[in-house]
Coordinates of C-alpha atoms and ligand atoms in Angstrom, one line a residue:
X1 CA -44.5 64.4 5.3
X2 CA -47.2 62.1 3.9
X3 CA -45.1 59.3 3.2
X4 CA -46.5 55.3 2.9
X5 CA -47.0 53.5 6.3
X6 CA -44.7 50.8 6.9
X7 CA -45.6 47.5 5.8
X8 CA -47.4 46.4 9.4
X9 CA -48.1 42.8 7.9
X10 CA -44.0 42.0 7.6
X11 CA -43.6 43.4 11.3
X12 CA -46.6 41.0 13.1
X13 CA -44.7 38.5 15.1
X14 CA -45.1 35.2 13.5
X15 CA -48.1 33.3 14.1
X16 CA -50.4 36.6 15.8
X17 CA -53.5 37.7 14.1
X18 CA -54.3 40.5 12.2
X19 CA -55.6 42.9 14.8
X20 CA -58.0 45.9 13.9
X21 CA -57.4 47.2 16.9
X22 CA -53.6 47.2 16.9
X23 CA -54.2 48.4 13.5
X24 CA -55.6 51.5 14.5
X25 CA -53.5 52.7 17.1
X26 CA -50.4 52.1 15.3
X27 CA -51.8 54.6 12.6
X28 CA -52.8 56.8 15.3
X29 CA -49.2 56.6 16.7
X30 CA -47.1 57.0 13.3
X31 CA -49.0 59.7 12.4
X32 CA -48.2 61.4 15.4
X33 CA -44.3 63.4 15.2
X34 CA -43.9 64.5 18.3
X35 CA -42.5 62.6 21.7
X36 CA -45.7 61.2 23.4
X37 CA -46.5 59.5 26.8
X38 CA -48.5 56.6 26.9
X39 CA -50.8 58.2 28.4
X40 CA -50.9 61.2 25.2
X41 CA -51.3 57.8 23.1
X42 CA -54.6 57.0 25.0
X43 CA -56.1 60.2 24.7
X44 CA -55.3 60.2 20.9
X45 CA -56.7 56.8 20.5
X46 CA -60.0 57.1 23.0
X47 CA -60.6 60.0 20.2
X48 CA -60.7 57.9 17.6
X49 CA -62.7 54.8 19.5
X50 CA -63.9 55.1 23.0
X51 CA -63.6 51.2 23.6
X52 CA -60.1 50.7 23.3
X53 CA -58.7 50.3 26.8
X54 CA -55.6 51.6 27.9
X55 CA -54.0 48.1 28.8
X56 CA -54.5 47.6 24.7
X57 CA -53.1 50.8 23.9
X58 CA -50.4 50.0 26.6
X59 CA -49.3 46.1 25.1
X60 CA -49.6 47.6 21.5
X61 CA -46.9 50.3 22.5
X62 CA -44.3 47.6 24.0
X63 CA -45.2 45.6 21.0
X64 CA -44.0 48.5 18.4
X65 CA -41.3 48.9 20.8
X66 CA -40.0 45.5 20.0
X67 CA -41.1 45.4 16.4
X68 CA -38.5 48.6 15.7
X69 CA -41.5 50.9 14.9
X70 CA -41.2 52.8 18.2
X71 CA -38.3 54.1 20.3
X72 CA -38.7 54.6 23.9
X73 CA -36.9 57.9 24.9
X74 CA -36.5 59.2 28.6
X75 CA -36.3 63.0 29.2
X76 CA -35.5 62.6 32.2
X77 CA -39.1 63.2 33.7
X78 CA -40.0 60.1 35.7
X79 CA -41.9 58.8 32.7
X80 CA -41.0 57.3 28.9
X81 CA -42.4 59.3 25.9
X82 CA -42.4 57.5 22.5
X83 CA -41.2 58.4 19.4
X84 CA -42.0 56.5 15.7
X85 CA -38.6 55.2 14.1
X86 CA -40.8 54.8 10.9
X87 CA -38.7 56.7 8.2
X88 CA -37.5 59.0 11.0
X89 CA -33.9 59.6 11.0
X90 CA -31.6 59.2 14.2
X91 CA -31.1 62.2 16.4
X92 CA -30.3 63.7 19.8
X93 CA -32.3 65.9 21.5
X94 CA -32.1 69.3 22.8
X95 CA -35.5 69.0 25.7
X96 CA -36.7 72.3 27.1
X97 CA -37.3 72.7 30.7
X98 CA -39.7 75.3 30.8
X99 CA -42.2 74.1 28.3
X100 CA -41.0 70.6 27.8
X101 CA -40.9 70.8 24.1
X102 CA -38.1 68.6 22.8
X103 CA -36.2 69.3 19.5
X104 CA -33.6 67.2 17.5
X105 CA -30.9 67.0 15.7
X106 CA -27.9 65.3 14.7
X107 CA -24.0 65.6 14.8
X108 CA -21.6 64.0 12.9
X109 CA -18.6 65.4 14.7
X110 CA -20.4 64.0 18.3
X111 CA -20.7 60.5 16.8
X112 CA -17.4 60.5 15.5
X113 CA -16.2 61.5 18.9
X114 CA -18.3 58.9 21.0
X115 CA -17.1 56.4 18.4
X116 CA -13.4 57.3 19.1
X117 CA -14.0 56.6 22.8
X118 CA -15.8 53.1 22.2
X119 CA -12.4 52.3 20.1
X120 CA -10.4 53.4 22.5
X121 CA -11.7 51.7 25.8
X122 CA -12.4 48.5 23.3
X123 CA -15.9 48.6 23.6
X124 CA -18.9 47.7 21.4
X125 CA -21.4 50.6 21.0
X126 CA -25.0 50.2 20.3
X127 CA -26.9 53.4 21.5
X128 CA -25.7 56.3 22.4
X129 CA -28.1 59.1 23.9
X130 CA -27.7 62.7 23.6
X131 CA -29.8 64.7 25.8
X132 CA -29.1 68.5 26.4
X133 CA -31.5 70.1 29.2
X134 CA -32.6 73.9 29.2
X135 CA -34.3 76.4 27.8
X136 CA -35.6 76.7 23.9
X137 CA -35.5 79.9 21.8
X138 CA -39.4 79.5 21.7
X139 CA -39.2 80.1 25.7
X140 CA -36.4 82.6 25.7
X141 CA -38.0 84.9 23.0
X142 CA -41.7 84.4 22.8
X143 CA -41.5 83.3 19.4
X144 CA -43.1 80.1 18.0
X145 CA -40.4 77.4 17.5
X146 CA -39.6 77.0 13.5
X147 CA -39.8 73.5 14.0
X148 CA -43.2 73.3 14.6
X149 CA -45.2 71.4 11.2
X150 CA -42.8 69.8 9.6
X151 CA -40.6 66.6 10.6
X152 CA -37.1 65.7 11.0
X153 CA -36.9 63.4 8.1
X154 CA -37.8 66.8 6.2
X155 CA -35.1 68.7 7.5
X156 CA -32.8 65.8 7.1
X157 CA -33.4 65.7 3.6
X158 CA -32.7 69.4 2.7
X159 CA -29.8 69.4 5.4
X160 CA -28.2 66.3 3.3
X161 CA -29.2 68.0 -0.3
X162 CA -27.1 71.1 1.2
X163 CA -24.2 68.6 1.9
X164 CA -24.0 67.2 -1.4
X165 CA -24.9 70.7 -2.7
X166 CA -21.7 72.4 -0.8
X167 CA -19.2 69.5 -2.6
X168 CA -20.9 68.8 -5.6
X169 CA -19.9 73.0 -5.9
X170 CA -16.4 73.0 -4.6
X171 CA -15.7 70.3 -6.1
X172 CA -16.9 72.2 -9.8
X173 CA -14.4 74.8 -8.2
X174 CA -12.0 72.2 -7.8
X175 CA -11.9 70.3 -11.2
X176 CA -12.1 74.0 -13.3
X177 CA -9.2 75.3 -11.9
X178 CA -6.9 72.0 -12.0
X179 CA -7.7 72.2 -15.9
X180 CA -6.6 75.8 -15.6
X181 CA -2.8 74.6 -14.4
X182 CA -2.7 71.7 -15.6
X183 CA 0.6 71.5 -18.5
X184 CA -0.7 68.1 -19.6
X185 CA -2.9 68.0 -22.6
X186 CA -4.8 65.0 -21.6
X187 CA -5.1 66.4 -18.3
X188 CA -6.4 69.2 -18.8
X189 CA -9.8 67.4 -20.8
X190 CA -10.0 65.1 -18.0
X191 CA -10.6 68.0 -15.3
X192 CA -12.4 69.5 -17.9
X193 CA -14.9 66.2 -18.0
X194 CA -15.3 65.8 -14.2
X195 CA -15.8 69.9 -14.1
X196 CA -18.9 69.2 -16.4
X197 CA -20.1 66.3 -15.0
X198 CA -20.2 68.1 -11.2
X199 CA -22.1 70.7 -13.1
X200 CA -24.6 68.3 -14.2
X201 CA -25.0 67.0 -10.9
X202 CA -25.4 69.8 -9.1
X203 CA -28.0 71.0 -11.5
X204 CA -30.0 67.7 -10.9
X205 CA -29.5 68.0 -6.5
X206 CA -30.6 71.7 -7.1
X207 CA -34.0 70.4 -8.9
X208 CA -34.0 68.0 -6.0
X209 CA -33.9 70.7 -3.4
X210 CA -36.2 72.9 -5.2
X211 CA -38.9 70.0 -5.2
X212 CA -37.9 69.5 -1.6
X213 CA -38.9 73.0 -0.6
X214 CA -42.1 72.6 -2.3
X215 CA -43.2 70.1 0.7
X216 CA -43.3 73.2 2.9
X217 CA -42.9 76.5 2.4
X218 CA -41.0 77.3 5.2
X219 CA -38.5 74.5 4.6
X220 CA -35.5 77.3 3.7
X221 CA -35.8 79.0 7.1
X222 CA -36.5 76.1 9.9
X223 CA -33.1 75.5 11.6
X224 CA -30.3 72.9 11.1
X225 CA -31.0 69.0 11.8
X226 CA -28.1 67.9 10.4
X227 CA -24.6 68.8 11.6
X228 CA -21.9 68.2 9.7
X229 CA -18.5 70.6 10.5
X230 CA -16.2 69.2 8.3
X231 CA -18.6 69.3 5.1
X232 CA -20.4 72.3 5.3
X233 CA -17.9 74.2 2.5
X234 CA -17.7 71.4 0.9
X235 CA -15.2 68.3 1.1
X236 CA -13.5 69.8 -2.0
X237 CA -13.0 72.9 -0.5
X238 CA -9.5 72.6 1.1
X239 CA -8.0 70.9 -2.0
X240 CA -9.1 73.7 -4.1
X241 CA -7.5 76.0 -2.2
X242 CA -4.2 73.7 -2.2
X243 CA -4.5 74.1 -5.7
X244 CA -3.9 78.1 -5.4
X245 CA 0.0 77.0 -4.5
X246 CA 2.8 78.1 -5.8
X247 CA 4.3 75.4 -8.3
X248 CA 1.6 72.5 -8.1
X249 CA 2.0 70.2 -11.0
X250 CA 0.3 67.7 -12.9
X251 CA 0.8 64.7 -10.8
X252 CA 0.0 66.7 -7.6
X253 CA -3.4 67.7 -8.8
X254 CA -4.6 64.5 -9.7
X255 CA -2.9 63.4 -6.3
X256 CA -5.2 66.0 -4.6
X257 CA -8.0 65.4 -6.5
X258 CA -7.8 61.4 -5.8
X259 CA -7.6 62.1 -1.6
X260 CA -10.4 64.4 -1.9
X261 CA -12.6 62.5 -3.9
X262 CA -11.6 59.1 -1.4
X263 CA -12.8 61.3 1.5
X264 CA -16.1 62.4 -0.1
X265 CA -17.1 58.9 -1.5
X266 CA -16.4 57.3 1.7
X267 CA -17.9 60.3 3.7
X268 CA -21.4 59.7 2.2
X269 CA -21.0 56.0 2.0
X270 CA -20.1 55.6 5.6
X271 CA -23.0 58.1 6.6
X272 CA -25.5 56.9 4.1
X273 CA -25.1 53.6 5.3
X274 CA -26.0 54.7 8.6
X275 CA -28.9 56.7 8.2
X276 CA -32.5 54.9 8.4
X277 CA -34.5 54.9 5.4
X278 CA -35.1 58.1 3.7
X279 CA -34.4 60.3 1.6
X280 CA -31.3 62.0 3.2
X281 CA -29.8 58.4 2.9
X282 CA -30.8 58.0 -1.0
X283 CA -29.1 60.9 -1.6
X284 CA -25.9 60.1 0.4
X285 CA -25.7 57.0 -1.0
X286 CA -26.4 58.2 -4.8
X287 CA -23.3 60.6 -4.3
X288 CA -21.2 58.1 -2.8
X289 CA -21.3 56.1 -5.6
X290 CA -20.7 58.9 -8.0
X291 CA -18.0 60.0 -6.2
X292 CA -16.1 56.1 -6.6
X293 CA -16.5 56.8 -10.3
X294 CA -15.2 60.0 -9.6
X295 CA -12.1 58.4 -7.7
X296 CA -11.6 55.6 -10.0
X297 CA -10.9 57.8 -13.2
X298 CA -8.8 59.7 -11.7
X299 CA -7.1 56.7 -10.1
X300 CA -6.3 55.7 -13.9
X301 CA -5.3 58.8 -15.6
X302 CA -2.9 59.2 -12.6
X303 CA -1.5 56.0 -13.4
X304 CA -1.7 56.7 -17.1
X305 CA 0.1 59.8 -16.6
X306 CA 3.0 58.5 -14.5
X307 CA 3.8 55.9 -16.9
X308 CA 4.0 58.6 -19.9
X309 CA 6.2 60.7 -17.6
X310 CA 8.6 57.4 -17.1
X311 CA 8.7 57.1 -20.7
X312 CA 9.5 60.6 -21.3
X313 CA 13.3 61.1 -21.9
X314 CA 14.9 63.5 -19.6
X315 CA 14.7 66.4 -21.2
X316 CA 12.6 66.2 -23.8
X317 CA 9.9 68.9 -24.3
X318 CA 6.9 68.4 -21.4
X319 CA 4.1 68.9 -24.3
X320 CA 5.6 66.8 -27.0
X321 CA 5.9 63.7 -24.2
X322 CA 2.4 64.2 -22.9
X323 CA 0.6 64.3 -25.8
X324 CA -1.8 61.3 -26.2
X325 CA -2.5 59.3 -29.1
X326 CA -6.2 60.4 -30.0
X327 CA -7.7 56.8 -29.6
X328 CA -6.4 56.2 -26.4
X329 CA -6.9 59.2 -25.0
X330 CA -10.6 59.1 -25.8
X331 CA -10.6 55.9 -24.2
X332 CA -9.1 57.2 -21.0
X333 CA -11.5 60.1 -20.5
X334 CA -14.3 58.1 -21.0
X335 CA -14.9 56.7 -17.9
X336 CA -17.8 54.0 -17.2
X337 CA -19.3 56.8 -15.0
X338 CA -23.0 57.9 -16.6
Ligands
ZN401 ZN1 -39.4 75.9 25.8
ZN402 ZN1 -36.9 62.4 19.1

């Protein structure tokens, strides 16, 4: 994707020159989204200028290296190949024996997992590596690989718009049917509220997606980057369907409602955070913090409604109790979300 390079000038080491020649073969390299060799790098650059000597091309690579615009991968073949970590989101990769094409991806349920073993043997992670060896589709059927002309901060990008996509949906489903059983009045409009506003929201991320997919045409059908098990239907999904119980009242909605929006705000927080610069993380983050807003009102009508039900005689009739005085109610549902 034709994105702006990285602001070289920030990244010199203090004190070094400008370098034309560094220059040029870092522009050569970022522009460049495979895994190369050093020795692919030379070629690449002695195409560009014949003068530049390998030992140039060589320091420049160590020197991106340690500048963060390069990461050293080992397949595993005797040799390092290079990869640009400009706007080019974490992954694994799956390297294929026969051709040695590599692919990538990433998993949220394997770096939860290698996360749980750091905690549990008390140690610090920094890296970890995911390399799985065989043979690619590509090989095994002949076919072209769909990955081939676009690039993983692409893919990451409509893989995280799908994400937010998936909840933004069930949590529409959500929100429309706790209006639906809701008893309480004032209830019922704020479901009502947060059922519109995931509509609006997941009219703006389908715009999103739709602009996405005019970057490349073949965007819809390339394969998955971006793993994420336990959000695929949707982090809302689950509580809808608790919904469908027998019996659920008032306070158990919003109860459900509040654990399911706490698990999708810190979800994309904790993920978005994570992520390097792009715009998979933009749109985590974005939805992380409408989800807070999300959380937060309901956090206060639950509140607000436990405190009529406290001051409802036993007894009395449930829709009487609950009914709101029209000032504070419109104060209630108007939460300091946009
Ligand atoms: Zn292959
Ligand atoms: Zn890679």
């Amino acid at each position: 994707m034709p994105t702006a390079l990285p602001d070289l000038d920030r990244l010199r080491p203090a004190g070094t020159k400008r370098s034309s020649k560094r220059d040029l073969i870092v522009n050569v390299f970022l522009r460049q989204e495979g895994h190369l060799s050093a020795d692919d790098l030379v070629d690449l650059i002695k195409r560009e200028d014949h003068r530049l000597s390998r030992a140039t091309v060589y320091r420049t690579l160590q020197w991106m290296v340690d500048a963060g615009v390069a990461r050293k991968v080992d397949f595993g073949e005797g040799r390092f190949r290079f990869e640009h970590s400009y706007r080019h989101p974490r992954h694994f990769h799956l390297i294929c024996k026969e051709c040695n094409r590599s692919y990538e991806f990433l998993s949220s349920d394997i770096e939860a997992l290698v996360e749980e073993v750091a905690m549990a043997r008390g140690f610090q992670a920094r890296q970890s590596v995911v390399q799985i060896y065989g043979t690619c589709e590509a090989c095994l059927t002949g076919r072209p690989p769909a990955e081939e002309g676009t690039t993983s901060e692409l893919l990451f990008a409509r893989d995280a718009l799908r994400i937010a996509i998936a909840t933004e949906r069930s949590g529409l489903d959500f929100y429309t049917r706790a209006a639906k059983i809701t008893k309480d009045r004032r209830g019922r409009s704020v479901f009502l509220r947060l059922a519109e506003e995931e509509k609006a929201h997941l009219g703006t991320l389908e715009a999103r997606y739709q602009k996405l997919l005019e970057q490349d045409p073949l965007l819809e059908s390339r394969p998955t980057f971006l793993f994420f098990k336990g959000a695929a239907n949707g982090l809302f999904a689950r509580g809808a369907d608790e919904l469908l119980a027998e019996g659920i009242n008032d306070r158990e909605a919003y109860r459900i409602g509040i654990r399911c929006e706490r698990g999708s705000h810190r979800f994309f927080k904790k993920y978005g955070e994570r992520f390097e610069d792009s715009e998979g993380k933009q749109v985590f983050l974005e939805f992380a913090e409408e989800e807070r807003e999300h959380l937060e009102l309901l956090i206060r009508e639950y509140r607000a409604l436990l405190r009529r039900q406290s001051q409802r005689k036993p007894g009395s009739a449930d829709r009487r109790a609950s009914r709101p005085k029209t000032r504070a109610s419109r104060s209630a549902v108007n939460p300091t979300s946009r």
